[in-house]
Amino acid sequence: LQRHYAVLQALALDEDDMPEINDETLPDEEGMARPGVVKAVEEFKLSVYGENYDEESDMGNGKASDASKKRKTAAENAAKESANYNWPDLADNGQLKDLTVTELKYYLTAHNLPVTGKKEVLISRILTHLGK
């Protein structure tokens, strides 16, 4: 909050230099690494979560896992559909504009590229990815 007000003040007064604010709320990493603190944190986790808790496998309420599976399935389907096209030939012959937006999105999804934008943007993105 102090930083926010300092930046607002600097902007209001047309000052070139933004003031340095020391954030006292950040934890002391050296202090947090002490064996006593580490032991206390581990005991706290054990008392709250129990012995069988695994942080890496915890995905909240399971919805993220379902969404992740849907995205993975969609990406696999897009990769299969994308394999049906000869993308370099289509790009060389200027035939990308003859494809539908859905067909263009197959390529983009299969290559983990953004699928948002108008058709011209999608085509440009594909051409850039192909190096054309």
mmCIF file of N, CA and C in Angstrom:
data_model
loop_
_atom_site.group_PDB
_atom_site.id
_atom_site.type_symbol
_atom_site.label_atom_id
_atom_site.label_comp_id
_atom_site.label_asym_id
_atom_site.label_seq_id
_atom_site.Cartn_x
_atom_site.Cartn_y
_atom_site.Cartn_z
ATOM 1 N N LEU A 1 0.834 -1.185 0.000
ATOM 2 C CA LEU A 1 0.000 0.000 0.000
ATOM 3 C C LEU A 1 0.880 1.251 0.000
ATOM 4 N N GLN A 2 1.980 1.198 0.762
ATOM 5 C CA GLN A 2 2.895 2.337 0.774
ATOM 6 C C GLN A 2 3.467 2.586 -0.614
ATOM 7 N N ARG A 3 3.817 1.508 -1.305
ATOM 8 C CA ARG A 3 4.362 1.645 -2.650
ATOM 9 C C ARG A 3 3.336 2.273 -3.580
ATOM 10 N N HIS A 4 2.092 1.836 -3.449
ATOM 11 C CA HIS A 4 1.020 2.364 -4.291
ATOM 12 C C HIS A 4 0.898 3.878 -4.114
ATOM 13 N N TYR A 5 0.848 4.340 -2.871
ATOM 14 C CA TYR A 5 0.726 5.765 -2.618
ATOM 15 C C TYR A 5 1.970 6.532 -3.048
ATOM 16 N N ALA A 6 3.124 5.940 -2.909
ATOM 17 C CA ALA A 6 4.355 6.603 -3.333
ATOM 18 C C ALA A 6 4.372 6.772 -4.852
ATOM 19 N N VAL A 7 3.909 5.759 -5.572
ATOM 20 C CA VAL A 7 3.857 5.844 -7.035
ATOM 21 C C VAL A 7 2.828 6.889 -7.449
ATOM 22 N N LEU A 8 1.662 6.906 -6.798
ATOM 23 C CA LEU A 8 0.653 7.925 -7.106
ATOM 24 C C LEU A 8 1.190 9.332 -6.872
ATOM 25 N N GLN A 9 1.902 9.507 -5.781
ATOM 26 C CA GLN A 9 2.481 10.816 -5.476
ATOM 27 C C GLN A 9 3.494 11.210 -6.544
ATOM 28 N N ALA A 10 4.340 10.277 -6.951
ATOM 29 C CA ALA A 10 5.350 10.566 -7.969
ATOM 30 C C ALA A 10 4.686 10.924 -9.300
ATOM 31 N N LEU A 11 3.622 10.223 -9.642
ATOM 32 C CA LEU A 11 2.910 10.538 -10.885
ATOM 33 C C LEU A 11 2.232 11.899 -10.801
ATOM 34 N N ALA A 12 1.623 12.204 -9.670
ATOM 35 C CA ALA A 12 0.915 13.467 -9.514
ATOM 36 C C ALA A 12 1.859 14.663 -9.550
ATOM 37 N N LEU A 13 3.054 14.480 -9.042
ATOM 38 C CA LEU A 13 4.026 15.580 -8.991
ATOM 39 C C LEU A 13 4.982 15.569 -10.171
ATOM 40 N N ASP A 14 4.722 14.706 -11.171
ATOM 41 C CA ASP A 14 5.574 14.585 -12.360
ATOM 42 C C ASP A 14 7.034 14.318 -12.001
ATOM 43 N N GLU A 15 7.248 13.488 -11.018
ATOM 44 C CA GLU A 15 8.605 13.113 -10.631
ATOM 45 C C GLU A 15 9.087 11.992 -11.539
ATOM 46 N N ASP A 16 10.348 12.065 -11.924
ATOM 47 C CA ASP A 16 10.913 11.057 -12.816
ATOM 48 C C ASP A 16 11.261 9.766 -12.089
ATOM 49 N N ASP A 17 11.702 9.872 -10.862
ATOM 50 C CA ASP A 17 12.145 8.701 -10.113
ATOM 51 C C ASP A 17 11.027 8.189 -9.226
ATOM 52 N N MET A 18 10.804 6.882 -9.297
ATOM 53 C CA MET A 18 9.852 6.244 -8.397
ATOM 54 C C MET A 18 10.600 5.921 -7.104
ATOM 55 N N PRO A 19 9.997 6.201 -5.970
ATOM 56 C CA PRO A 19 10.695 5.962 -4.695
ATOM 57 C C PRO A 19 10.836 4.469 -4.407
ATOM 58 N N GLU A 20 11.929 4.136 -3.739
ATOM 59 C CA GLU A 20 12.157 2.761 -3.310
ATOM 60 C C GLU A 20 11.436 2.536 -1.994
ATOM 61 N N ILE A 21 10.632 1.492 -1.944
ATOM 62 C CA ILE A 21 9.901 1.147 -0.732
ATOM 63 C C ILE A 21 10.370 -0.231 -0.287
ATOM 64 N N ASN A 22 10.771 -0.338 0.965
ATOM 65 C CA ASN A 22 11.199 -1.613 1.515
ATOM 66 C C ASN A 22 9.964 -2.336 2.047
ATOM 67 N N ASP A 23 9.618 -3.467 1.458
ATOM 68 C CA ASP A 23 8.437 -4.220 1.853
ATOM 69 C C ASP A 23 8.755 -5.054 3.085
ATOM 70 N N GLU A 24 8.235 -4.624 4.207
ATOM 71 C CA GLU A 24 8.500 -5.294 5.483
ATOM 72 C C GLU A 24 7.607 -6.515 5.678
ATOM 73 N N THR A 25 6.663 -6.750 4.765
ATOM 74 C CA THR A 25 5.738 -7.873 4.930
ATOM 75 C C THR A 25 6.276 -9.167 4.345
ATOM 76 N N LEU A 26 7.330 -9.092 3.542
ATOM 77 C CA LEU A 26 7.897 -10.297 2.959
ATOM 78 C C LEU A 26 8.604 -11.114 4.032
ATOM 79 N N PRO A 27 8.471 -12.440 3.989
ATOM 80 C CA PRO A 27 9.137 -13.254 5.013
ATOM 81 C C PRO A 27 10.646 -13.259 4.824
ATOM 82 N N ASP A 28 11.331 -13.406 5.912
ATOM 83 C CA ASP A 28 12.785 -13.491 5.917
ATOM 84 C C ASP A 28 13.162 -14.908 5.499
ATOM 85 N N GLU A 29 13.678 -15.074 4.278
ATOM 86 C CA GLU A 29 13.979 -16.410 3.767
ATOM 87 C C GLU A 29 15.036 -17.127 4.604
ATOM 88 N N GLU A 30 16.022 -16.402 5.033
ATOM 89 C CA GLU A 30 17.066 -17.018 5.856
ATOM 90 C C GLU A 30 16.483 -17.502 7.181
ATOM 91 N N GLY A 31 15.617 -16.685 7.766
ATOM 92 C CA GLY A 31 14.993 -17.064 9.023
ATOM 93 C C GLY A 31 14.028 -18.227 8.859
ATOM 94 N N MET A 32 13.311 -18.277 7.724
ATOM 95 C CA MET A 32 12.350 -19.351 7.481
ATOM 96 C C MET A 32 13.044 -20.683 7.215
ATOM 97 N N ALA A 33 14.333 -20.640 6.850
ATOM 98 C CA ALA A 33 15.066 -21.873 6.548
ATOM 99 C C ALA A 33 15.704 -22.497 7.788
ATOM 100 N N ARG A 34 15.601 -21.845 8.926
ATOM 101 C CA ARG A 34 16.178 -22.410 10.154
ATOM 102 C C ARG A 34 15.483 -23.715 10.499
ATOM 103 N N PRO A 35 16.231 -24.684 11.027
ATOM 104 C CA PRO A 35 15.656 -26.006 11.328
ATOM 105 C C PRO A 35 14.444 -25.959 12.252
ATOM 106 N N GLY A 36 14.453 -25.108 13.236
ATOM 107 C CA GLY A 36 13.323 -25.016 14.157
ATOM 108 C C GLY A 36 12.057 -24.538 13.463
ATOM 109 N N VAL A 37 12.203 -23.565 12.560
ATOM 110 C CA VAL A 37 11.054 -23.034 11.831
ATOM 111 C C VAL A 37 10.533 -24.078 10.858
ATOM 112 N N VAL A 38 11.437 -24.742 10.142
ATOM 113 C CA VAL A 38 11.035 -25.782 9.202
ATOM 114 C C VAL A 38 10.269 -26.886 9.921
ATOM 115 N N LYS A 39 10.761 -27.289 11.095
ATOM 116 C CA LYS A 39 10.101 -28.335 11.878
ATOM 117 C C LYS A 39 8.713 -27.871 12.313
ATOM 118 N N ALA A 40 8.580 -26.633 12.737
ATOM 119 C CA ALA A 40 7.288 -26.105 13.176
ATOM 120 C C ALA A 40 6.291 -26.066 12.017
ATOM 121 N N VAL A 41 6.748 -25.670 10.834
ATOM 122 C CA VAL A 41 5.880 -25.626 9.660
ATOM 123 C C VAL A 41 5.422 -27.036 9.289
ATOM 124 N N GLU A 42 6.333 -27.987 9.332
ATOM 125 C CA GLU A 42 5.979 -29.376 9.019
ATOM 126 C C GLU A 42 4.988 -29.942 10.026
ATOM 127 N N GLU A 43 5.169 -29.628 11.307
ATOM 128 C CA GLU A 43 4.234 -30.080 12.329
ATOM 129 C C GLU A 43 2.859 -29.459 12.115
ATOM 130 N N PHE A 44 2.836 -28.208 11.720
ATOM 131 C CA PHE A 44 1.561 -27.539 11.444
ATOM 132 C C PHE A 44 0.847 -28.210 10.270
ATOM 133 N N LYS A 45 1.579 -28.472 9.187
ATOM 134 C CA LYS A 45 0.985 -29.151 8.027
ATOM 135 C C LYS A 45 0.432 -30.511 8.430
ATOM 136 N N LEU A 46 1.183 -31.225 9.230
ATOM 137 C CA LEU A 46 0.753 -32.546 9.686
ATOM 138 C C LEU A 46 -0.526 -32.449 10.521
ATOM 139 N N SER A 47 -0.601 -31.458 11.393
ATOM 140 C CA SER A 47 -1.791 -31.321 12.232
ATOM 141 C C SER A 47 -3.018 -30.883 11.437
ATOM 142 N N VAL A 48 -2.820 -30.092 10.387
ATOM 143 C CA VAL A 48 -3.946 -29.604 9.597
ATOM 144 C C VAL A 48 -4.374 -30.622 8.546
ATOM 145 N N TYR A 49 -3.421 -31.185 7.805
ATOM 146 C CA TYR A 49 -3.741 -32.037 6.660
ATOM 147 C C TYR A 49 -3.680 -33.533 6.965
ATOM 148 N N GLY A 50 -3.004 -33.930 7.996
ATOM 149 C CA GLY A 50 -2.882 -35.345 8.308
ATOM 150 C C GLY A 50 -1.641 -35.948 7.665
ATOM 151 N N GLU A 51 -1.445 -37.238 7.933
ATOM 152 C CA GLU A 51 -0.223 -37.908 7.481
ATOM 153 C C GLU A 51 -0.228 -38.270 6.004
ATOM 154 N N ASN A 52 -1.388 -38.525 5.427
ATOM 155 C CA ASN A 52 -1.461 -39.023 4.049
ATOM 156 C C ASN A 52 -1.646 -37.922 3.014
ATOM 157 N N TYR A 53 -1.436 -36.686 3.378
ATOM 158 C CA TYR A 53 -1.625 -35.571 2.462
ATOM 159 C C TYR A 53 -0.445 -35.457 1.503
ATOM 160 N N ASP A 54 -0.758 -35.318 0.205
ATOM 161 C CA ASP A 54 0.269 -35.167 -0.825
ATOM 162 C C ASP A 54 -0.005 -33.863 -1.564
ATOM 163 N N GLU A 55 0.856 -32.862 -1.387
ATOM 164 C CA GLU A 55 0.639 -31.544 -1.983
ATOM 165 C C GLU A 55 0.576 -31.596 -3.503
ATOM 166 N N GLU A 56 1.415 -32.401 -4.131
ATOM 167 C CA GLU A 56 1.472 -32.434 -5.592
ATOM 168 C C GLU A 56 0.207 -33.007 -6.217
ATOM 169 N N SER A 57 -0.424 -33.977 -5.538
ATOM 170 C CA SER A 57 -1.597 -34.606 -6.125
ATOM 171 C C SER A 57 -2.881 -33.860 -5.802
ATOM 172 N N ASP A 58 -2.824 -32.881 -4.902
ATOM 173 C CA ASP A 58 -4.024 -32.140 -4.530
ATOM 174 C C ASP A 58 -4.373 -31.144 -5.628
ATOM 175 N N MET A 59 -5.552 -31.333 -6.228
ATOM 176 C CA MET A 59 -5.996 -30.441 -7.300
ATOM 177 C C MET A 59 -7.224 -29.652 -6.859
ATOM 178 N N GLY A 60 -7.402 -29.408 -5.600
ATOM 179 C CA GLY A 60 -8.558 -28.665 -5.116
ATOM 180 C C GLY A 60 -9.770 -29.561 -5.061
ATOM 181 N N ASN A 61 -10.838 -29.164 -5.764
ATOM 182 C CA ASN A 61 -12.076 -29.925 -5.684
ATOM 183 C C ASN A 61 -12.267 -30.871 -6.864
ATOM 184 N N GLY A 62 -11.282 -31.061 -7.706
ATOM 185 C CA GLY A 62 -11.382 -32.000 -8.811
ATOM 186 C C GLY A 62 -11.803 -31.355 -10.114
ATOM 187 N N LYS A 63 -12.329 -30.150 -10.076
ATOM 188 C CA LYS A 63 -12.783 -29.499 -11.303
ATOM 189 C C LYS A 63 -11.612 -29.184 -12.222
ATOM 190 N N ALA A 64 -10.485 -28.786 -11.659
ATOM 191 C CA ALA A 64 -9.314 -28.486 -12.481
ATOM 192 C C ALA A 64 -8.855 -29.739 -13.210
ATOM 193 N N SER A 65 -8.959 -30.861 -12.552
ATOM 194 C CA SER A 65 -8.564 -32.120 -13.168
ATOM 195 C C SER A 65 -9.462 -32.432 -14.354
ATOM 196 N N ASP A 66 -10.771 -32.237 -14.205
ATOM 197 C CA ASP A 66 -11.700 -32.484 -15.300
ATOM 198 C C ASP A 66 -11.441 -31.535 -16.463
ATOM 199 N N ALA A 67 -11.212 -30.273 -16.165
ATOM 200 C CA ALA A 67 -10.935 -29.294 -17.215
ATOM 201 C C ALA A 67 -9.633 -29.631 -17.924
ATOM 202 N N SER A 68 -8.654 -30.074 -17.158
ATOM 203 C CA SER A 68 -7.377 -30.455 -17.754
ATOM 204 C C SER A 68 -7.543 -31.637 -18.703
ATOM 205 N N LYS A 69 -8.363 -32.603 -18.290
ATOM 206 C CA LYS A 69 -8.616 -33.759 -19.154
ATOM 207 C C LYS A 69 -9.322 -33.350 -20.435
ATOM 208 N N LYS A 70 -10.277 -32.417 -20.340
ATOM 209 C CA LYS A 70 -10.996 -31.948 -21.522
ATOM 210 C C LYS A 70 -10.046 -31.244 -22.491
ATOM 211 N N ARG A 71 -9.155 -30.397 -21.941
ATOM 212 C CA ARG A 71 -8.191 -29.697 -22.801
ATOM 213 C C ARG A 71 -7.252 -30.678 -23.474
ATOM 214 N N LYS A 72 -6.819 -31.679 -22.732
ATOM 215 C CA LYS A 72 -5.908 -32.675 -23.295
ATOM 216 C C LYS A 72 -6.597 -33.451 -24.409
ATOM 217 N N THR A 73 -7.850 -33.844 -24.196
ATOM 218 C CA THR A 73 -8.608 -34.567 -25.222
ATOM 219 C C THR A 73 -8.808 -33.687 -26.453
ATOM 220 N N ALA A 74 -9.140 -32.423 -26.240
ATOM 221 C CA ALA A 74 -9.327 -31.506 -27.362
ATOM 222 C C ALA A 74 -8.033 -31.337 -28.143
ATOM 223 N N ALA A 75 -6.910 -31.249 -27.443
ATOM 224 C CA ALA A 75 -5.616 -31.103 -28.117
ATOM 225 C C ALA A 75 -5.278 -32.352 -28.921
ATOM 226 N N GLU A 76 -5.586 -33.530 -28.382
ATOM 227 C CA GLU A 76 -5.325 -34.774 -29.111
ATOM 228 C C GLU A 76 -6.184 -34.859 -30.363
ATOM 229 N N ASN A 77 -7.459 -34.487 -30.237
ATOM 230 C CA ASN A 77 -8.348 -34.499 -31.403
ATOM 231 C C ASN A 77 -7.878 -33.500 -32.456
ATOM 232 N N ALA A 78 -7.442 -32.333 -32.014
ATOM 233 C CA ALA A 78 -6.945 -31.317 -32.947
ATOM 234 C C ALA A 78 -5.692 -31.801 -33.653
ATOM 235 N N ALA A 79 -4.831 -32.500 -32.929
ATOM 236 C CA ALA A 79 -3.609 -33.025 -33.547
ATOM 237 C C ALA A 79 -3.954 -34.054 -34.622
ATOM 238 N N LYS A 80 -4.945 -34.893 -34.353
ATOM 239 C CA LYS A 80 -5.366 -35.891 -35.358
ATOM 240 C C LYS A 80 -5.939 -35.203 -36.592
ATOM 241 N N GLU A 81 -6.812 -34.225 -36.357
ATOM 242 C CA GLU A 81 -7.428 -33.504 -37.484
ATOM 243 C C GLU A 81 -6.373 -32.712 -38.261
ATOM 244 N N SER A 82 -5.438 -32.118 -37.544
ATOM 245 C CA SER A 82 -4.400 -31.319 -38.181
ATOM 246 C C SER A 82 -3.516 -32.168 -39.089
ATOM 247 N N ALA A 83 -3.339 -33.440 -38.733
ATOM 248 C CA ALA A 83 -2.498 -34.335 -39.527
ATOM 249 C C ALA A 83 -3.115 -34.631 -40.895
ATOM 250 N N ASN A 84 -4.403 -34.360 -41.061
ATOM 251 C CA ASN A 84 -5.078 -34.610 -42.342
ATOM 252 C C ASN A 84 -4.749 -33.548 -43.394
ATOM 253 N N TYR A 85 -4.059 -32.496 -43.017
ATOM 254 C CA TYR A 85 -3.759 -31.397 -43.937
ATOM 255 C C TYR A 85 -2.262 -31.302 -44.159
ATOM 256 N N ASN A 86 -1.886 -30.860 -45.348
ATOM 257 C CA ASN A 86 -0.489 -30.582 -45.658
ATOM 258 C C ASN A 86 -0.301 -29.074 -45.503
ATOM 259 N N TRP A 87 -0.020 -28.651 -44.303
ATOM 260 C CA TRP A 87 0.014 -27.230 -43.977
ATOM 261 C C TRP A 87 1.056 -26.434 -44.763
ATOM 262 N N PRO A 88 2.281 -26.933 -44.938
ATOM 263 C CA PRO A 88 3.242 -26.151 -45.728
ATOM 264 C C PRO A 88 2.771 -25.923 -47.167
ATOM 265 N N ASP A 89 2.172 -26.942 -47.803
ATOM 266 C CA ASP A 89 1.672 -26.766 -49.164
ATOM 267 C C ASP A 89 0.520 -25.772 -49.211
ATOM 268 N N LEU A 90 -0.382 -25.863 -48.250
ATOM 269 C CA LEU A 90 -1.494 -24.924 -48.193
ATOM 270 C C LEU A 90 -0.984 -23.496 -48.034
ATOM 271 N N ALA A 91 0.047 -23.321 -47.208
ATOM 272 C CA ALA A 91 0.615 -21.986 -46.999
ATOM 273 C C ALA A 91 1.313 -21.492 -48.255
ATOM 274 N N ASP A 92 2.075 -22.365 -48.909
ATOM 275 C CA ASP A 92 2.797 -21.962 -50.117
ATOM 276 C C ASP A 92 1.852 -21.585 -51.246
ATOM 277 N N ASN A 93 0.730 -22.285 -51.359
ATOM 278 C CA ASN A 93 -0.217 -22.042 -52.450
ATOM 279 C C ASN A 93 -1.269 -20.996 -52.099
ATOM 280 N N GLY A 94 -1.206 -20.417 -50.915
ATOM 281 C CA GLY A 94 -2.169 -19.399 -50.523
ATOM 282 C C GLY A 94 -3.558 -19.951 -50.285
ATOM 283 N N GLN A 95 -3.656 -21.206 -49.938
ATOM 284 C CA GLN A 95 -4.960 -21.835 -49.767
ATOM 285 C C GLN A 95 -5.444 -21.846 -48.323
ATOM 286 N N LEU A 96 -4.683 -21.273 -47.413
ATOM 287 C CA LEU A 96 -5.129 -21.217 -46.023
ATOM 288 C C LEU A 96 -6.418 -20.408 -45.895
ATOM 289 N N LYS A 97 -6.579 -19.395 -46.731
ATOM 290 C CA LYS A 97 -7.772 -18.558 -46.646
ATOM 291 C C LYS A 97 -9.027 -19.317 -47.071
ATOM 292 N N ASP A 98 -8.857 -20.439 -47.785
ATOM 293 C CA ASP A 98 -9.996 -21.247 -48.217
ATOM 294 C C ASP A 98 -10.493 -22.185 -47.116
ATOM 295 N N LEU A 99 -9.709 -22.355 -46.056
ATOM 296 C CA LEU A 99 -10.103 -23.225 -44.948
ATOM 297 C C LEU A 99 -11.034 -22.484 -43.999
ATOM 298 N N THR A 100 -11.805 -23.239 -43.233
ATOM 299 C CA THR A 100 -12.672 -22.623 -42.234
ATOM 300 C C THR A 100 -11.852 -22.279 -40.995
ATOM 301 N N VAL A 101 -12.424 -21.446 -40.140
ATOM 302 C CA VAL A 101 -11.758 -21.061 -38.899
ATOM 303 C C VAL A 101 -11.524 -22.293 -38.023
ATOM 304 N N THR A 102 -12.495 -23.198 -38.012
ATOM 305 C CA THR A 102 -12.346 -24.423 -37.220
ATOM 306 C C THR A 102 -11.153 -25.234 -37.702
ATOM 307 N N GLU A 103 -10.984 -25.334 -39.008
ATOM 308 C CA GLU A 103 -9.857 -26.084 -39.564
ATOM 309 C C GLU A 103 -8.531 -25.403 -39.216
ATOM 310 N N LEU A 104 -8.498 -24.088 -39.252
ATOM 311 C CA LEU A 104 -7.288 -23.360 -38.882
ATOM 312 C C LEU A 104 -6.960 -23.571 -37.405
ATOM 313 N N LYS A 105 -8.000 -23.652 -36.588
ATOM 314 C CA LYS A 105 -7.794 -23.844 -35.149
ATOM 315 C C LYS A 105 -7.250 -25.234 -34.840
ATOM 316 N N TYR A 106 -7.490 -26.209 -35.711
ATOM 317 C CA TYR A 106 -6.901 -27.537 -35.527
ATOM 318 C C TYR A 106 -5.383 -27.414 -35.472
ATOM 319 N N TYR A 107 -4.823 -26.691 -36.426
ATOM 320 C CA TYR A 107 -3.366 -26.522 -36.479
ATOM 321 C C TYR A 107 -2.869 -25.793 -35.236
ATOM 322 N N LEU A 108 -3.558 -24.681 -34.908
ATOM 323 C CA LEU A 108 -3.118 -23.860 -33.783
ATOM 324 C C LEU A 108 -3.179 -24.631 -32.470
ATOM 325 N N THR A 109 -4.249 -25.366 -32.252
ATOM 326 C CA THR A 109 -4.388 -26.140 -31.021
ATOM 327 C C THR A 109 -3.351 -27.250 -30.959
ATOM 328 N N ALA A 110 -3.120 -27.904 -32.085
ATOM 329 C CA ALA A 110 -2.155 -29.003 -32.122
ATOM 330 C C ALA A 110 -0.738 -28.526 -31.817
ATOM 331 N N HIS A 111 -0.468 -27.251 -32.090
ATOM 332 C CA HIS A 111 0.872 -26.709 -31.859
ATOM 333 C C HIS A 111 0.920 -25.762 -30.661
ATOM 334 N N ASN A 112 -0.094 -25.824 -29.796
ATOM 335 C CA ASN A 112 -0.159 -25.018 -28.566
ATOM 336 C C ASN A 112 -0.018 -23.523 -28.832
ATOM 337 N N LEU A 113 -0.674 -23.053 -29.886
ATOM 338 C CA LEU A 113 -0.676 -21.636 -30.224
ATOM 339 C C LEU A 113 -2.029 -21.046 -29.851
ATOM 340 N N PRO A 114 -2.101 -19.740 -29.611
ATOM 341 C CA PRO A 114 -3.388 -19.122 -29.280
ATOM 342 C C PRO A 114 -4.390 -19.288 -30.428
ATOM 343 N N VAL A 115 -5.657 -19.519 -30.083
ATOM 344 C CA VAL A 115 -6.686 -19.751 -31.093
ATOM 345 C C VAL A 115 -7.676 -18.589 -31.163
ATOM 346 N N THR A 116 -7.338 -17.468 -30.547
ATOM 347 C CA THR A 116 -8.243 -16.327 -30.547
ATOM 348 C C THR A 116 -7.928 -15.404 -31.709
ATOM 349 N N GLY A 117 -8.924 -14.661 -32.126
ATOM 350 C CA GLY A 117 -8.740 -13.676 -33.182
ATOM 351 C C GLY A 117 -9.529 -14.007 -34.430
ATOM 352 N N LYS A 118 -9.499 -13.071 -35.361
ATOM 353 C CA LYS A 118 -10.205 -13.252 -36.628
ATOM 354 C C LYS A 118 -9.418 -14.186 -37.534
ATOM 355 N N LYS A 119 -10.040 -14.583 -38.617
ATOM 356 C CA LYS A 119 -9.452 -15.561 -39.534
ATOM 357 C C LYS A 119 -8.090 -15.089 -40.044
ATOM 358 N N GLU A 120 -7.983 -13.810 -40.369
ATOM 359 C CA GLU A 120 -6.722 -13.275 -40.882
ATOM 360 C C GLU A 120 -5.601 -13.405 -39.841
ATOM 361 N N VAL A 121 -5.955 -13.188 -38.582
ATOM 362 C CA VAL A 121 -4.978 -13.303 -37.497
ATOM 363 C C VAL A 121 -4.530 -14.754 -37.345
ATOM 364 N N LEU A 122 -5.485 -15.675 -37.445
ATOM 365 C CA LEU A 122 -5.153 -17.102 -37.332
ATOM 366 C C LEU A 122 -4.213 -17.521 -38.459
ATOM 367 N N ILE A 123 -4.521 -17.076 -39.668
ATOM 368 C CA ILE A 123 -3.675 -17.409 -40.825
ATOM 369 C C ILE A 123 -2.276 -16.835 -40.632
ATOM 370 N N SER A 124 -2.209 -15.588 -40.175
ATOM 371 C CA SER A 124 -0.912 -14.958 -39.938
ATOM 372 C C SER A 124 -0.110 -15.732 -38.895
ATOM 373 N N ARG A 125 -0.800 -16.191 -37.846
ATOM 374 C CA ARG A 125 -0.147 -16.958 -36.785
ATOM 375 C C ARG A 125 0.405 -18.278 -37.326
ATOM 376 N N ILE A 126 -0.366 -18.927 -38.189
ATOM 377 C CA ILE A 126 0.079 -20.195 -38.776
ATOM 378 C C ILE A 126 1.283 -19.952 -39.671
ATOM 379 N N LEU A 127 1.217 -18.917 -40.501
ATOM 380 C CA LEU A 127 2.337 -18.608 -41.395
ATOM 381 C C LEU A 127 3.608 -18.284 -40.608
ATOM 382 N N THR A 128 3.453 -17.550 -39.532
ATOM 383 C CA THR A 128 4.603 -17.224 -38.681
ATOM 384 C C THR A 128 5.179 -18.493 -38.085
ATOM 385 N N HIS A 129 4.314 -19.386 -37.617
ATOM 386 C CA HIS A 129 4.771 -20.627 -37.014
ATOM 387 C C HIS A 129 5.480 -21.504 -38.049
ATOM 388 N N LEU A 130 4.988 -21.485 -39.269
ATOM 389 C CA LEU A 130 5.618 -22.275 -40.336
ATOM 390 C C LEU A 130 6.881 -21.615 -40.871
ATOM 391 N N GLY A 131 7.116 -20.358 -40.474
ATOM 392 C CA GLY A 131 8.309 -19.646 -40.946
ATOM 393 C C GLY A 131 8.165 -19.120 -42.356
ATOM 394 N N LYS A 132 6.970 -18.778 -42.741
ATOM 395 C CA LYS A 132 6.710 -18.285 -44.110
ATOM 396 C C LYS A 132 6.384 -16.820 -44.113
#
